[in-house]
Short mmCIF file of C-alpha atoms in Angstrom, two decimals:
data_model
loop_
_atom_site.label_atom_id
_atom_site.label_comp_id
_atom_site.label_asym_id
_atom_site.label_seq_id
_atom_site.Cartn_x
_atom_site.Cartn_y
_atom_site.Cartn_z
CA MET A 22 -0.60 0.01 0.02
CA PRO A 23 1.42 3.24 -1.04
CA THR A 24 1.94 6.03 1.44
CA GLY A 25 -0.11 9.39 1.58
CA ARG A 26 2.62 10.91 1.37
CA ASN A 27 2.27 11.60 -2.24
CA ASN A 28 -1.41 11.69 -2.22
CA TYR A 29 -3.07 14.92 -2.41
CA ILE A 30 -6.33 13.45 -0.82
CA SER A 31 -4.58 11.82 1.87
CA ASN A 32 -2.86 14.63 2.93
CA PHE A 33 -5.24 17.62 2.84
CA VAL A 34 -7.78 15.05 4.95
CA LYS A 35 -4.85 15.05 7.41
CA TYR A 36 -3.25 18.66 7.60
CA ASN A 37 -7.74 19.86 7.73
CA ARG A 38 -8.29 17.62 10.76
CA SER A 39 -4.86 18.42 12.41
CA LYS A 40 -6.18 21.87 11.73
CA LEU A 41 -9.80 21.69 13.22
CA ARG A 42 -7.52 20.08 16.39
CA MET A 43 -10.43 16.38 15.32
CA THR A 44 -9.09 12.88 16.45
CA GLN A 45 -8.70 10.09 13.52
CA GLU A 46 -11.51 8.63 15.64
CA GLU A 47 -13.53 12.18 15.98
CA LEU A 48 -13.60 12.75 12.07
CA ALA A 49 -14.92 8.96 11.24
CA GLU A 50 -17.80 9.20 14.01
CA LYS A 51 -18.49 13.13 11.84
CA ALA A 52 -18.13 11.84 8.88
CA GLY A 53 -20.09 8.89 8.82
CA VAL A 54 -18.11 6.22 8.04
CA GLY A 55 -15.33 3.68 9.92
CA LEU A 56 -12.58 4.48 11.63
CA ARG A 57 -10.35 1.79 9.83
CA PHE A 58 -11.60 3.77 6.46
CA VAL A 59 -9.84 6.68 7.79
CA ARG A 60 -7.43 5.87 8.05
CA GLU A 61 -6.77 3.96 4.97
CA LEU A 62 -7.57 6.96 3.02
CA GLU A 63 -4.39 9.43 5.15
CA GLN A 64 -2.07 6.01 4.63
CA GLY A 65 -3.07 7.06 0.43
CA LYS A 66 -5.13 3.52 0.17
CA GLU A 67 -5.79 2.95 -3.38
CA THR A 68 -9.01 1.65 -3.67
CA LEU A 69 -12.02 3.58 -1.08
CA ARG A 70 -15.42 3.87 -2.38
CA MET A 71 -15.82 7.06 -3.52
CA ASP A 72 -18.87 7.70 -2.30
CA LYS A 73 -16.96 7.24 0.99
CA VAL A 74 -14.46 9.41 0.35
CA ASN A 75 -16.69 12.43 -0.12
CA GLN A 76 -18.55 12.13 2.94
CA VAL A 77 -15.05 11.91 4.91
CA LEU A 78 -13.96 15.26 1.90
CA ALA A 79 -17.62 17.09 2.68
CA LEU A 80 -16.63 17.43 6.14
CA PHE A 81 -14.29 19.81 5.10
CA GLY A 82 -16.36 21.52 2.15
CA TYR A 83 -15.10 19.74 -1.00
CA GLN A 84 -15.49 16.66 -3.06
CA VAL A 85 -13.77 14.62 -5.72
CA VAL A 86 -14.53 14.89 -9.09
CA PRO A 87 -13.36 14.05 -12.41
CA GLY A 88 -10.81 16.22 -13.24
CA THR A 89 -7.46 16.03 -16.25
CA GLU A 90 -5.53 18.67 -15.21
CA ARG A 91 -2.56 17.69 -12.60
CA VAL A 92 -1.06 19.85 -9.69
CA LYS A 93 1.41 19.15 -7.52
CA ASP A 94 -0.17 18.80 -4.11
CA PRO A 95 -0.42 22.31 -1.85
CA TYR A 96 -0.66 20.47 1.30
CA GLU A 97 2.76 18.11 0.85
CA ILE A 98 3.98 21.29 0.32
CA LEU A 99 3.22 22.82 3.70
CA ILE A 100 4.02 18.70 5.02
CA ASN A 101 7.92 18.46 3.62
CA HIS A 102 8.47 21.03 2.27
CA PHE A 103 7.66 24.30 4.36
CA HIS A 104 10.60 26.66 6.02
CA LYS A 105 12.98 23.88 4.77
CA ASN A 106 15.58 25.16 2.02
CA VAL A 107 13.95 23.95 -1.11
CA ARG A 108 14.40 24.38 -5.02
CA VAL A 109 10.73 24.91 -7.14
CA LEU A 110 10.62 24.41 -10.41
CA LEU A 111 8.40 26.71 -12.72
CA LYS A 112 6.06 24.80 -15.52
CA ASN A 113 8.07 27.34 -17.81
CA LYS A 114 11.35 25.73 -16.67
CA ILE A 115 12.40 27.84 -14.14
CA ALA A 116 13.96 27.04 -10.29
CA LEU A 117 13.82 28.60 -7.70
CA LEU A 118 16.26 28.33 -4.97
CA GLY A 119 15.16 29.75 -1.70
CA PHE A 120 12.28 29.49 1.60
CA ILE A 121 8.86 29.11 1.23
CA THR A 122 7.66 31.11 4.10
CA ASP A 123 3.97 31.05 3.67
CA SER A 124 0.89 29.55 2.22
CA ILE A 125 -1.55 31.90 0.78
CA ALA A 126 -4.89 30.42 1.13
CA GLU A 127 -8.21 31.64 -0.52
CA THR A 128 -11.43 29.32 0.46
CA SER A 129 -11.10 26.67 -1.96
CA GLY A 130 -7.69 26.18 -1.13
CA ILE A 131 -4.14 27.42 -1.73
CA LYS A 132 -3.36 29.34 -4.16
CA ALA A 133 0.15 30.82 -3.74
CA TRP A 134 3.56 30.69 -1.51
CA LYS A 135 5.47 33.85 -0.36
CA PHE A 136 9.36 32.74 -0.54
CA VAL A 137 11.95 34.10 -0.83
CA PRO A 138 15.75 33.53 -2.82
CA ASN A 139 18.14 32.26 -1.01
CA ASN A 140 20.89 35.21 -2.48
CA LYS A 141 17.84 37.69 0.31
CA ALA A 142 17.41 34.92 3.37
CA ILE A 143 19.77 36.18 5.44
CA GLU A 144 18.37 39.66 5.29
CA TYR A 145 14.97 38.65 6.05
CA GLN A 146 15.87 36.09 8.76
CA LYS A 147 17.59 39.92 10.61
CA THR A 148 13.84 41.60 9.00
CA LYS A 149 11.16 39.60 8.22
CA ASP A 150 10.82 42.32 5.77
CA PRO A 151 7.92 41.47 3.71
CA LYS A 152 9.55 43.50 0.32
CA LEU A 153 12.06 40.43 0.26
CA GLU A 154 9.54 37.20 -0.60
CA GLN A 155 8.04 37.29 -3.87
CA VAL A 156 4.84 35.35 -4.76
CA ILE A 157 4.63 32.45 -5.80
CA ASP A 158 0.92 30.80 -7.40
CA HIS A 159 0.43 27.68 -6.53
CA ALA A 160 -0.62 26.53 -10.68
CA ASP A 161 3.02 28.00 -12.03
CA ILE A 162 4.65 25.22 -9.64
CA GLU A 163 5.92 21.55 -11.29
CA ASN A 164 8.16 20.23 -8.05
CA VAL A 165 9.64 21.24 -5.02
CA GLU A 166 12.14 19.40 -3.66
CA ASN A 167 14.32 20.06 -0.67
CA LEU A 168 17.66 20.70 -0.68
#
């Protein structure tokens, strides 16, 4: 069974459950699904009933719908790359080296990231000057990797 680490839905559920300070048991009860189902969902099990997945997602105001666009999982970025030295590869093939300092969210989720390039990192650590940050639209990101 693959880990939830590379699974957008499992990362989304874990992130939002922890944000609401809910246990897996509480999430299962509120969604009307079993605890085992929640555990398998958060572990990234590939074969789950979509109606039950949507029962869980409905608690956060979301549902799974068909689509073809591949987007980098923003919750994977939060979990694995936030406040770490990273290489951000944009879809236009430009690579940025630096630190993701914050997320920019809207009601539909994370839309962009605040990013400080390595050459401004020391000054940013001293001053926290927002002028040293640049905004990267999440839709422009192809990949993020830790350095």
